[in-house]
Structure formats: structure tokens, C-alpha cells
mmCIF file of C-alpha atoms in Angstrom:
data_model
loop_
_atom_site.group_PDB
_atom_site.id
_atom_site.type_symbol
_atom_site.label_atom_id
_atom_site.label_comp_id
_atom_site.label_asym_id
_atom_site.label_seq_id
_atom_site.Cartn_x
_atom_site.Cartn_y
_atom_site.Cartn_z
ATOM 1 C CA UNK A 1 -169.986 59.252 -157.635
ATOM 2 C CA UNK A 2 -166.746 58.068 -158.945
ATOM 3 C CA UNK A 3 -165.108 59.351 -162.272
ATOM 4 C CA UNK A 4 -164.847 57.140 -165.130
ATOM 5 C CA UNK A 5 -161.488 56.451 -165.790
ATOM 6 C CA UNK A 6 -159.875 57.087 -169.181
ATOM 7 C CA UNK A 7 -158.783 53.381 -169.590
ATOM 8 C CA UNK A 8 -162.947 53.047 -169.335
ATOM 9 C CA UNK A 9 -163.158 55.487 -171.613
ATOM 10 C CA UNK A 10 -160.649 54.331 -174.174
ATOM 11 C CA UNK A 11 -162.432 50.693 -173.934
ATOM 12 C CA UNK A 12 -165.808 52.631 -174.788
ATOM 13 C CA UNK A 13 -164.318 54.313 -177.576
ATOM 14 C CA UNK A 14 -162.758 51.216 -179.295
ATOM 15 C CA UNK A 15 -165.997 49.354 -178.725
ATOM 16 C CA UNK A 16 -168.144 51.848 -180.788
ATOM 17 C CA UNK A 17 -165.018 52.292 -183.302
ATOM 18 C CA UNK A 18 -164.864 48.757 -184.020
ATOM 19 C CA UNK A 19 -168.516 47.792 -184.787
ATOM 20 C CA UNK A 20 -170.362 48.775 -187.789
ATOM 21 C CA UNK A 21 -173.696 49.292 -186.390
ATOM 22 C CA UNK A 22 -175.428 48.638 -182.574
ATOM 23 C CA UNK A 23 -178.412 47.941 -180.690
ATOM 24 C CA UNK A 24 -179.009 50.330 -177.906
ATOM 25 C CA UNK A 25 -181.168 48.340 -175.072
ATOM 26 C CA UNK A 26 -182.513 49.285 -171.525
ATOM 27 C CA UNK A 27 -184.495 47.265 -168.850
ATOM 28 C CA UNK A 28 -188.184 46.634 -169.251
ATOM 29 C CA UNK A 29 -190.812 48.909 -167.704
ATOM 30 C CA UNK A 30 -188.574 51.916 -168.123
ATOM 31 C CA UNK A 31 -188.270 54.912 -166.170
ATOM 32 C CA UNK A 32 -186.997 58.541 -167.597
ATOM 33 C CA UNK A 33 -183.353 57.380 -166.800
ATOM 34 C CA UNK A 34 -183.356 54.541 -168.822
ATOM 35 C CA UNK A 35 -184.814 56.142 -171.855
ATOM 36 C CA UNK A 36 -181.786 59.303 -170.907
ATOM 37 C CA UNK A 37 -179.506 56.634 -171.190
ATOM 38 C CA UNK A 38 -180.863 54.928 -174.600
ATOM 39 C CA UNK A 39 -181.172 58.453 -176.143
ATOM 40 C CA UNK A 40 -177.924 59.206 -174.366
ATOM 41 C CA UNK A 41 -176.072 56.329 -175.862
ATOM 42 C CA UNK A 42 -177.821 57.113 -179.531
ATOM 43 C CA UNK A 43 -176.399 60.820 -179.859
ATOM 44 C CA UNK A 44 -172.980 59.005 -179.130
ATOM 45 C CA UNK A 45 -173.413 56.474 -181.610
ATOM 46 C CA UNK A 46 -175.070 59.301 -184.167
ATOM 47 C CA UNK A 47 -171.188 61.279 -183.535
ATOM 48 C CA UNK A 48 -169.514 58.689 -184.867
ATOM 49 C CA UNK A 49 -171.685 58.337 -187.896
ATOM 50 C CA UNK A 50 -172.487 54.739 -187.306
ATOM 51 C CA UNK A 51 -176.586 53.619 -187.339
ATOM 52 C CA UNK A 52 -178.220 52.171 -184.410
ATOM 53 C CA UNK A 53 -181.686 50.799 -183.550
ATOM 54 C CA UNK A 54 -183.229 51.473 -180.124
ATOM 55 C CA UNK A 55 -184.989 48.910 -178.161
ATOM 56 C CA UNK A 56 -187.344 48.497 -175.060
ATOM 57 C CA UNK A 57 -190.200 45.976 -173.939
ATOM 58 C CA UNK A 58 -191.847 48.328 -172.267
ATOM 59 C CA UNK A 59 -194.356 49.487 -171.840
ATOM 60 C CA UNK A 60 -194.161 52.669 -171.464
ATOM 61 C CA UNK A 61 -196.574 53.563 -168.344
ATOM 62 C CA UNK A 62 -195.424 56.920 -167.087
ATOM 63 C CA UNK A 63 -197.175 59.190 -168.568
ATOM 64 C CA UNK A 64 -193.462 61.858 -168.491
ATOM 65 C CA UNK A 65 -191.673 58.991 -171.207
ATOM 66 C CA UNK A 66 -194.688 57.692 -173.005
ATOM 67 C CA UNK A 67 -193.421 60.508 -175.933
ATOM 68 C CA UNK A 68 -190.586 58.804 -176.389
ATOM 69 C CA UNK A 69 -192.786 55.280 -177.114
ATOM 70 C CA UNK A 70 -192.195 55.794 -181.086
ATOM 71 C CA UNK A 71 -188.368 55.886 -181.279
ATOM 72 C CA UNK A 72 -188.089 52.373 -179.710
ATOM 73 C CA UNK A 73 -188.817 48.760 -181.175
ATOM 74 C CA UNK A 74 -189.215 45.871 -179.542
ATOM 75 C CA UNK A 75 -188.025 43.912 -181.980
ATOM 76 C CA UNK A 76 -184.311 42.720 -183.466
ATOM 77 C CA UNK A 77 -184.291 42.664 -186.369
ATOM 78 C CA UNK A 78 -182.839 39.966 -188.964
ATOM 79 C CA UNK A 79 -179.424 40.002 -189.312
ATOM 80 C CA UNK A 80 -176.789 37.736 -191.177
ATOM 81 C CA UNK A 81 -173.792 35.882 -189.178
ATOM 82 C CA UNK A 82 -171.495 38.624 -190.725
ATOM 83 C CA UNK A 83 -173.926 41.277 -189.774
ATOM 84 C CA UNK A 84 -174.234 40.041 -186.036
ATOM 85 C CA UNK A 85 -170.337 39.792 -185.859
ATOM 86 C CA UNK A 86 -170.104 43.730 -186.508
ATOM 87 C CA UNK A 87 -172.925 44.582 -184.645
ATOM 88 C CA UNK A 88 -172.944 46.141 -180.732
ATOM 89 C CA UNK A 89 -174.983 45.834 -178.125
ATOM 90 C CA UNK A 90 -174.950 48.559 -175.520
ATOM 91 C CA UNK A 91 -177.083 48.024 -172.586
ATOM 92 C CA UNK A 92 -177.946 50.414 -170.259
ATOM 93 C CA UNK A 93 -179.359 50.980 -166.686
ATOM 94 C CA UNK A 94 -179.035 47.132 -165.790
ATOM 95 C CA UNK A 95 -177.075 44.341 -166.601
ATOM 96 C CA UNK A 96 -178.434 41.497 -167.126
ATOM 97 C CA UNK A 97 -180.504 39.727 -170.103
ATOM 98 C CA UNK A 98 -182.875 39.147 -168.084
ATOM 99 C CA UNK A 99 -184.166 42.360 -167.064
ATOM 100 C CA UNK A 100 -184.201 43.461 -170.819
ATOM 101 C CA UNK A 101 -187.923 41.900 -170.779
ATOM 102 C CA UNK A 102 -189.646 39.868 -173.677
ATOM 103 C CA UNK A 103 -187.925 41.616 -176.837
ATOM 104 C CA UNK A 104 -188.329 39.464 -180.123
ATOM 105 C CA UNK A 105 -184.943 38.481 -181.092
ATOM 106 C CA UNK A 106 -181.724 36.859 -179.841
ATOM 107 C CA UNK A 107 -179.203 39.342 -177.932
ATOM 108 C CA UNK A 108 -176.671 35.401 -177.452
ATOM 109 C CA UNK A 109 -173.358 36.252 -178.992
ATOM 110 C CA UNK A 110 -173.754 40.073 -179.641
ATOM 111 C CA UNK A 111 -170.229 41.832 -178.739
ATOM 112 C CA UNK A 112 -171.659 43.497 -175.177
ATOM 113 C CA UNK A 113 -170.676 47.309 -173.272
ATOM 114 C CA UNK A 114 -172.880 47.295 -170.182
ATOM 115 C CA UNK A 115 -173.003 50.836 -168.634
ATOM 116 C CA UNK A 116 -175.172 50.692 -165.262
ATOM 117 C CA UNK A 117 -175.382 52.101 -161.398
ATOM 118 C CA UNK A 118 -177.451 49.362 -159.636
ATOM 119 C CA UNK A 119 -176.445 47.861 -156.465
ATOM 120 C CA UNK A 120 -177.245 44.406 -157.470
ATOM 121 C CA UNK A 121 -175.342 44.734 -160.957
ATOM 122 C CA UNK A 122 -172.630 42.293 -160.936
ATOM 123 C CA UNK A 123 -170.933 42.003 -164.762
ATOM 124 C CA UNK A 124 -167.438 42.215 -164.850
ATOM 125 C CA UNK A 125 -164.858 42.976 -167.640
ATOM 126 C CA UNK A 126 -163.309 45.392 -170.197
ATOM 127 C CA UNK A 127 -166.465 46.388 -171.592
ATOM 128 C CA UNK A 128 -168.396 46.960 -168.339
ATOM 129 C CA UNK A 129 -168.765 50.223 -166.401
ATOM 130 C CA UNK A 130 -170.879 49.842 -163.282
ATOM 131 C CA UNK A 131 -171.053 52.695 -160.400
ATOM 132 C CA UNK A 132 -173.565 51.676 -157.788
ATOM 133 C CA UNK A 133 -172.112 55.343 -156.300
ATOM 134 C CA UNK A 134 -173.865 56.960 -159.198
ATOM 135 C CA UNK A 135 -177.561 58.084 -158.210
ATOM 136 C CA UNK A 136 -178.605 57.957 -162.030
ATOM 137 C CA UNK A 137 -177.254 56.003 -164.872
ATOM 138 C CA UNK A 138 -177.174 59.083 -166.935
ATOM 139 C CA UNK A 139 -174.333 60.545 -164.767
ATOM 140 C CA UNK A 140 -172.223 58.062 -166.565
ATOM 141 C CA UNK A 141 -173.468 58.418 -169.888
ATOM 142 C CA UNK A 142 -172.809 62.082 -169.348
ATOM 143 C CA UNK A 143 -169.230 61.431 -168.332
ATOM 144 C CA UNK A 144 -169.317 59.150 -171.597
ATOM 145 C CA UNK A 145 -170.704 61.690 -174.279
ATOM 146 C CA UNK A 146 -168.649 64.717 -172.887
ATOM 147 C CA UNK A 147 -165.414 62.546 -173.234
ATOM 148 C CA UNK A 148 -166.407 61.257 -176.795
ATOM 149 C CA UNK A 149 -168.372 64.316 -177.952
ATOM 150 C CA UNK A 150 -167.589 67.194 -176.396
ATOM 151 C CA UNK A 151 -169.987 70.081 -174.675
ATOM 152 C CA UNK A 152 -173.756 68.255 -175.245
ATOM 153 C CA UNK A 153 -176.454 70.751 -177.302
ATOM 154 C CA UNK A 154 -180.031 72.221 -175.696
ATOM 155 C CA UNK A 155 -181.338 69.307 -176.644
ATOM 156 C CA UNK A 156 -179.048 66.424 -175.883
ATOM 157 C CA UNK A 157 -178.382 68.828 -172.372
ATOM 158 C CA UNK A 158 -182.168 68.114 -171.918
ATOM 159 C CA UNK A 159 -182.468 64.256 -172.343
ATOM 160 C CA UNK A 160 -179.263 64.041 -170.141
ATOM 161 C CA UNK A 161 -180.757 66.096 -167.161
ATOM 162 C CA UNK A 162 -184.223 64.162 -167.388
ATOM 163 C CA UNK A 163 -182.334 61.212 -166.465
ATOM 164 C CA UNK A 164 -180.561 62.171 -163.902
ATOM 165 C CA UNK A 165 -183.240 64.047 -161.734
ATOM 166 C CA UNK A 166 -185.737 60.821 -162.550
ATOM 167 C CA UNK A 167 -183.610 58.825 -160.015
ATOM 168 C CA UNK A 168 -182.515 61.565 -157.649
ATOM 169 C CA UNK A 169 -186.307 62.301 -157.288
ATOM 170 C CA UNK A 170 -185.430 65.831 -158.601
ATOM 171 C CA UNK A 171 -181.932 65.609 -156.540
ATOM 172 C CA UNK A 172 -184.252 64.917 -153.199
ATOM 173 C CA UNK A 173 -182.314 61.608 -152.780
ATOM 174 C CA UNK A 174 -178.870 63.146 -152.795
ATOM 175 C CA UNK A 175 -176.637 63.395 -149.827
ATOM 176 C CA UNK A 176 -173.852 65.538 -148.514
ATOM 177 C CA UNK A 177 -171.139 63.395 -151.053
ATOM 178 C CA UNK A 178 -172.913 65.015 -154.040
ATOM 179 C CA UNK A 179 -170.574 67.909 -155.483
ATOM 180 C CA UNK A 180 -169.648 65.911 -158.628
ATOM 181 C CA UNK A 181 -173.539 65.094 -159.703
ATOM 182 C CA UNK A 182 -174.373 68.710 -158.806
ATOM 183 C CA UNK A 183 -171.077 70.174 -160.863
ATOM 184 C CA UNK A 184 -172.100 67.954 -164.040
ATOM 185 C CA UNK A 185 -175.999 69.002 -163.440
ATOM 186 C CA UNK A 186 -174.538 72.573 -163.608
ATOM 187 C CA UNK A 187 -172.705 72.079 -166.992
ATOM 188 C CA UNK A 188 -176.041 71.039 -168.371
ATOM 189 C CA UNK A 189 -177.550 73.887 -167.242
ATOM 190 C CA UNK A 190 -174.964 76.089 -168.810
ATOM 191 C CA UNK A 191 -176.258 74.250 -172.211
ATOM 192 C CA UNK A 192 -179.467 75.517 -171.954
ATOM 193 C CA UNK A 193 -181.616 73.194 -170.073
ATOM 194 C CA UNK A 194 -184.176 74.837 -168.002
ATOM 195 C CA UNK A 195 -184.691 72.699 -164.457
ATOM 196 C CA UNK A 196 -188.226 74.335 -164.210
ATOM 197 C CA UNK A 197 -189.619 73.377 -167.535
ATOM 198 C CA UNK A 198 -188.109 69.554 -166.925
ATOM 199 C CA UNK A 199 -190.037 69.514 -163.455
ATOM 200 C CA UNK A 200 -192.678 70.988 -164.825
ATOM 201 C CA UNK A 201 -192.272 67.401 -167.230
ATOM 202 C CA UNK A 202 -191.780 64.958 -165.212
ATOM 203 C CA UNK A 203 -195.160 65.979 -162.687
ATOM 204 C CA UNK A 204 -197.206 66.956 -164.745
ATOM 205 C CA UNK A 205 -200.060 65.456 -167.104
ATOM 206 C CA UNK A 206 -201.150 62.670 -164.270
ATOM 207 C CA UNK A 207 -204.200 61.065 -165.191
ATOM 208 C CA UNK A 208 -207.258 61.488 -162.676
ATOM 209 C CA UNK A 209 -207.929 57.283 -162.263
ATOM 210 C CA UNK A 210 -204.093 57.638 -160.884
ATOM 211 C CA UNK A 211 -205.602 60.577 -157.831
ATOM 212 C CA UNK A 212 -208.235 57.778 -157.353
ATOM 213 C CA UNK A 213 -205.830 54.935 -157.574
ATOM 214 C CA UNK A 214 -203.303 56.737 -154.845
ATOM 215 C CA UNK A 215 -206.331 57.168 -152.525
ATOM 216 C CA UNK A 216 -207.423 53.560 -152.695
ATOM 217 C CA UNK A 217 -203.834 52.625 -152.098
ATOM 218 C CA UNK A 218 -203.408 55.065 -149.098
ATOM 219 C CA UNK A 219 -206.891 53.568 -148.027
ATOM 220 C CA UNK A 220 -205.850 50.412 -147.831
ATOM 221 C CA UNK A 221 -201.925 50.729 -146.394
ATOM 222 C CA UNK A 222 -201.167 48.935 -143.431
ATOM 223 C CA UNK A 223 -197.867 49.344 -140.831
ATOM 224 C CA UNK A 224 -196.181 46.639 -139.793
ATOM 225 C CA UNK A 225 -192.597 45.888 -138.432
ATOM 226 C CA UNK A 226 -193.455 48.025 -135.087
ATOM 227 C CA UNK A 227 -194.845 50.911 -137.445
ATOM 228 C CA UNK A 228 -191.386 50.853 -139.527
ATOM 229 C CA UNK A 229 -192.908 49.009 -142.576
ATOM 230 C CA UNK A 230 -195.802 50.570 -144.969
ATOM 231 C CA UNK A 231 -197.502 47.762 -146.805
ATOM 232 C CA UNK A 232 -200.309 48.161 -149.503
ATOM 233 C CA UNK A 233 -201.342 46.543 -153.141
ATOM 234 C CA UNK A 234 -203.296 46.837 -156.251
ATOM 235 C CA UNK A 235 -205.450 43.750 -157.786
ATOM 236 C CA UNK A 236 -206.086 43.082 -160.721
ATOM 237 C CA UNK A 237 -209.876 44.730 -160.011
ATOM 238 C CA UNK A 238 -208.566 48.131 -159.692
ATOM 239 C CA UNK A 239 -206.312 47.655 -162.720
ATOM 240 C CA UNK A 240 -209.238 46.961 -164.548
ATOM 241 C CA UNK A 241 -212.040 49.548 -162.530
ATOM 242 C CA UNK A 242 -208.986 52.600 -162.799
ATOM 243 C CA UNK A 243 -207.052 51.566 -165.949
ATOM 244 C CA UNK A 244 -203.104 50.723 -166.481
ATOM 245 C CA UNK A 245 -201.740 54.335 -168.147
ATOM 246 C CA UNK A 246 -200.127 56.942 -166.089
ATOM 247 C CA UNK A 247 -199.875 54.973 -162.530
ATOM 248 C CA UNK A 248 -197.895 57.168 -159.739
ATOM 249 C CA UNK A 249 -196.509 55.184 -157.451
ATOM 250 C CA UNK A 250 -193.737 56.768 -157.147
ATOM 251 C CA UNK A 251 -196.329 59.721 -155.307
ATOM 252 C CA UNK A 252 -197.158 57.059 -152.613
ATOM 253 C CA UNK A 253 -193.696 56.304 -151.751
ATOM 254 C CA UNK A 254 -193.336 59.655 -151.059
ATOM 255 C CA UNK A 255 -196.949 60.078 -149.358
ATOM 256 C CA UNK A 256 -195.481 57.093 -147.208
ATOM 257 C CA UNK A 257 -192.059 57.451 -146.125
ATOM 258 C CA UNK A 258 -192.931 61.257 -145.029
ATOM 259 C CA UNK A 259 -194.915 59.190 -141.960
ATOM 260 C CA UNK A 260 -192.915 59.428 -139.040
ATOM 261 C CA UNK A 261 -191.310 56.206 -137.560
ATOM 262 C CA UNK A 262 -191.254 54.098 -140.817
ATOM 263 C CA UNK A 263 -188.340 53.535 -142.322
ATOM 264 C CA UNK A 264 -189.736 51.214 -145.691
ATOM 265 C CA UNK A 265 -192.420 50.620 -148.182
ATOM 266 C CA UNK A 266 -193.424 47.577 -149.622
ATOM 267 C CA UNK A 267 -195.634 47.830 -152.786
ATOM 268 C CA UNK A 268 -197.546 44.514 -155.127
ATOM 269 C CA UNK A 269 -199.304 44.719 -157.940
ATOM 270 C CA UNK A 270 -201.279 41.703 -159.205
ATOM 271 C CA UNK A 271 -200.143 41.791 -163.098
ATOM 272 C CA UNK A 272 -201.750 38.428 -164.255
ATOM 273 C CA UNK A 273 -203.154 35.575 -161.646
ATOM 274 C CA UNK A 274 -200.190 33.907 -161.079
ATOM 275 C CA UNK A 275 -197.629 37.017 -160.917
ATOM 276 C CA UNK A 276 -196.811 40.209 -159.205
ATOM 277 C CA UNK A 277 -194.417 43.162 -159.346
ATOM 278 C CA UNK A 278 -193.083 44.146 -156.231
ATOM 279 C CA UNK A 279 -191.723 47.992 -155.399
ATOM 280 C CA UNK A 280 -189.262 48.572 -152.385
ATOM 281 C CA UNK A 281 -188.460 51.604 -151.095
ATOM 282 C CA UNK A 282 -186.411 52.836 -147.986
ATOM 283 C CA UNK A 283 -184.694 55.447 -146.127
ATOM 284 C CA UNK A 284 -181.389 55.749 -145.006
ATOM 285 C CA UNK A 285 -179.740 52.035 -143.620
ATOM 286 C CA UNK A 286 -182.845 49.857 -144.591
ATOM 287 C CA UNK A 287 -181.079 47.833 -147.939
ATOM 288 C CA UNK A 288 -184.013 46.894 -149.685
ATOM 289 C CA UNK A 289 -182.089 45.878 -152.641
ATOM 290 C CA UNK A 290 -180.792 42.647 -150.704
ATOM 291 C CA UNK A 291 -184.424 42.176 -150.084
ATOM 292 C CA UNK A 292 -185.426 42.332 -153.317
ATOM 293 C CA UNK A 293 -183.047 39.923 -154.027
ATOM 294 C CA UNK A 294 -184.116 37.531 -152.100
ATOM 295 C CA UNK A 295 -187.144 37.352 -154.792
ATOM 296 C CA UNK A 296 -185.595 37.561 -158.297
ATOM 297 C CA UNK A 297 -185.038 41.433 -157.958
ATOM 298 C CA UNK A 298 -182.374 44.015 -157.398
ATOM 299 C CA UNK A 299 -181.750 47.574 -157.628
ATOM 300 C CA UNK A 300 -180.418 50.294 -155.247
ATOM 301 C CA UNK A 301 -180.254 50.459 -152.102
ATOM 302 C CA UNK A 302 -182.958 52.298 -151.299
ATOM 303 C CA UNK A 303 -185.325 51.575 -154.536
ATOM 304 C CA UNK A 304 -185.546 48.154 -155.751
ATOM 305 C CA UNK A 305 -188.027 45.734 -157.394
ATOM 306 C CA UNK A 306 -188.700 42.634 -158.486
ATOM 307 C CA UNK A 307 -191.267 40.620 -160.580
ATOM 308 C CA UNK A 308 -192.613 37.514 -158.551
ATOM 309 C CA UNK A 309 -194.706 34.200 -159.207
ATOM 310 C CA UNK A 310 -197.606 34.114 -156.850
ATOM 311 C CA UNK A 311 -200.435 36.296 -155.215
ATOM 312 C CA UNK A 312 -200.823 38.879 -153.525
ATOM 313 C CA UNK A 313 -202.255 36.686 -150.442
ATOM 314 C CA UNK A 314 -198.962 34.736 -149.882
ATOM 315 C CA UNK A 315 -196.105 36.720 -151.348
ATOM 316 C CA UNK A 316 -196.817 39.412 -148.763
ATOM 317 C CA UNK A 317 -196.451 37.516 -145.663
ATOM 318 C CA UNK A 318 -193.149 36.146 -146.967
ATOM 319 C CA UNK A 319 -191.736 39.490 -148.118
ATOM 320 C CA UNK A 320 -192.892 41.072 -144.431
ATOM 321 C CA UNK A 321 -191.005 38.076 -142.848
ATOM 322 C CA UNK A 322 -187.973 39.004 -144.791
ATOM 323 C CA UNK A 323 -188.403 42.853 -143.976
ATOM 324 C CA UNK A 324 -189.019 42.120 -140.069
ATOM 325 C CA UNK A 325 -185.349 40.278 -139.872
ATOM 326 C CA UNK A 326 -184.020 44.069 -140.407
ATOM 327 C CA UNK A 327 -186.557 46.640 -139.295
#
């Protein structure tokens, strides 16, 4: 993970100094290190005693962020030409308008800071800072609130650490270049935060239609790519037979790239008849962000995703074509 350099920093600084008020925005569907970042970005804001909304399209289907549901809108709300000229947007974990998701309101012509770590991510400019060398977006906001705000409280400590073990899978992912995320884990830890009580957070309260729904998916896996690629999918049956809260996919990842010999997993859900979502996951040189790609997505390298137009029934075929020219 690189730094962020103090020219980033001073560009940060004289974006939030020179608006009167922001919008604080992070992709749809969001995970624990988007809403870090959002919360993140707010306690900066909050420091320099300027108001701010919070925004997401959610929803909010893990069941370790759905207490965070009630701080967010999903709406902009009405402002005047002299209003919008004042007001920032910061936009978090991703980088595009397009992954923001269906939020009521126009985001065209809103003075822009992007802060993100995904592969894919590919904004440019003084008001950018994008690490794909970062394993959680919340590493940089760190970086960002200790330069602007000093030492972070138990609380703001907390937030900042949920982020960043969401997408290190509680630091599983991290490899032997990790010193700097495990130095700035440690200074949150000196503020209080207690790793065991944010585990205890982030895997706990799992619904028992998600046990069922993981053992119809692990039913119904299949290998292919000479045993390298996991494949399996949900319809829009079990959606409605096991419900939509609390789903764990990230568990069958897990379950599945533990199997020896494969190297990827490929996961659809069926989210209305004519779309899907699509999860990708890998280890080690499989870049299933440049697959994901390939359909409208992006991500990591080793975690991606993408929302599709089709079924099930042909998307899969092509997406195991496009998996088989690299495994």
C-alpha cells in the first residue's frame, strides 16, 4: 500500500475548505468498507464544521451494515444553482457514476474528490486518489482523517477498522508486502478498538434461510476449467422460497476456494428475469477483475463483480468461455 502524498493531501484539504456543504456517496449494494469510508469521510467533514448528507442505493443486505441503514438517504436533495456550486461530492470505494446505483437526484456538475482502491478504477486528476495497492478503501481514508484530524476516537477507531478487515477478509487476504496496513491497523488498536468484538460483528447474527441457502448452493456447484473453476447460482425461486436479507456468499467463496486444485469461483444470481449479478473470486494469478470487465464489471483482482442483462442459462456458458482462456 502506497502512502498518500501530502500534495494529495493538500488537494483534499482545499477541496473540503472550499465548499460549503457535501454529499458523501459510495457504490450500490455496499459492503462494511464502503459504509467505513462514508462514515469515514463524515467525521472528516464533521472536523471542519461543515454539514454533509450521506447517500447509498443500497440495499443494505448484510446483515453486519444493515445498522447503519438509517444514517443514509437515497435521495439528493433540492438544491439551488448557487447551492450546487458550493456543494461537494466525495465518492468513495469506486469511481464511477455508474456504480453509485439508482439514487434520486442529479450528481452532473457537482465539484468531485474520488477516493478508491479498485483495480478497474480509472479517474484521473487533482481531486482523485486511487490505490489499487490498498486492500481496503478505508486504509486511505485513514491516511486522510489522521492527516486532517489527528489521532481518530474509540469510536471513529471502530468504523475505520470495520472497513478495513471487511476487504482483507479479517486480514486473510493480505500478503507478505503488508507492514504498512498492519502498522495503521495497530494505531487503531491503540485507540481502543477491540479486533474480537469487531469479528465477533462482522460473523455473527446470520440468518438460518442463509445455512439453507449455502447448502443449496454447495448442492448445486459444479467444476469446470479441468477442476480450476467452481460454478453455482441462485434463481429467482430460492430468492423467493429462502428470502433476500442476510445472504453469505461471501461463506461459499470461502467453502469453495479451500477445494484443492481450483483456483476461481464464479457466482449468478437471477435478480429480475432479464438480469443477473455476477460474483468473481480468485486466488493468487487468476485476474478476475479483467473478467469481470469483460461484462460491465470491475473490481480487484481477486474479487470482482458485475451486474449483467440476461439469464442464468446463457450468461454462464459465456462467462466459463471467458474463464477457460486463463485457467
Amino acid at each position: 500500500m502506497l502512502r498518500i502524498s501530502q500534495q494529495q493531501i493538500d488537494s483534499f484539504t482545499k477541496f473540503i475548505e472550499d465548499h460549503d456543504s457535501f454529499v458523501i456517496v459510495g457504490h450500490k449494494e455496499p459492503d462494511g468498507d464502503c459504509i467505513s469510508c462514508c462514515l469515514g469521510m463524515s467525521y472528516i467533514v464533521a472536523h471542519f464544521k461543515k454539514p454533509y448528507i450521506l447517500l447509498s442505493a443500497g440495499p443494505f443486505k448484510r446483515s453486519e451494515i444493515k445498522t447503519y441503514a438509517p444514517l443514509f438517504k437515497n435521495e439528493l436533495p433540492f438544491m439551488t444553482q448557487s447551492e450546487r456550486d458550493k456543494c461537494g461530492l466525495i465518492i468513495v470505494d469506486c469511481s464511477e457514476l455508474s456504480r453509485l446505483g439508482d439514487i434520486d437526484g442529479d450528481f452532473k456538475g457537482l465539484d468531485t474528490f474520488i477516493v478508491d482502491h479498485h483495480k478497474t478504477a480509472d479517474a484521473t486528476g487533482n481531486n482523485v486518489i486511487i490505490d489499487s495497492t490498498a486492500p481496503a478503501a478505508a486504509c486511505l481514508v485513514q491516511q486522510l482523517y489522521e492527516a486532517t484530524v489527528g489521532k481518530p476516537s474509540k469510536e471513529h477507531a471502530q468504523t475505520l477498522f470495520f472497513g478495513m478487515a471487511t476487504d482483507t477478509g479479517f486480514f486473510r487476504f493480505l500478503r507478505e508486502d503488508s507492514a504498512s496496513v498492519f502498522e495503521a491497523t495497530s494505531r487503531l488498536v491503540s485507540a481502543g478498538v477491540s479486533p474480537r468484538d469487531i469479528y465477533t460483528e462482522m460473523s455473527g447474527g446470520k440468518g438460518w434461510n442463509t445455512r439453507k441457502l449455502l447448502a443449496l448452493m454447495l448442492t448445486r456447484a459444479e467444476r469446470h476449467c479441468n477442476g480450476k473453476l467452481v460454478v453455482t447460482w441462485e434463481t429467482q425461486e430460492d430468492t423467493r422460497k429462502l428470502g433476500t436479507e442476510g445472504r453469505d456468499s461471501d461463506a461459499l467463496y470461502q467453502l469453495m476456494l479451500a477445494v484443492e486444485g481450483v483456483e476461481a469461483v464464479l457466482f449468478l444470481r437471477q435478480e429480475t428475469d432479464h438480469s443477473c449479478t455476477a460474483g468473481f473470486r480468485s486466488l493468487n494469478s487468476c485476474d478476475v477483475s479483467a473478467i469481470a470487465a469483460k461484462f460491465g464489471g470491475g473490481g480487484h483482482k481477486n474479487a470482482s463483480g458485475a451486474s449483467i442483462e440476461g439469464r442464468i442459462e446463457t450468461l454462464l456458458p459465456a462467462i466459463i468461455k471467458e474463464f477457460s482462456k486463463v485457467l
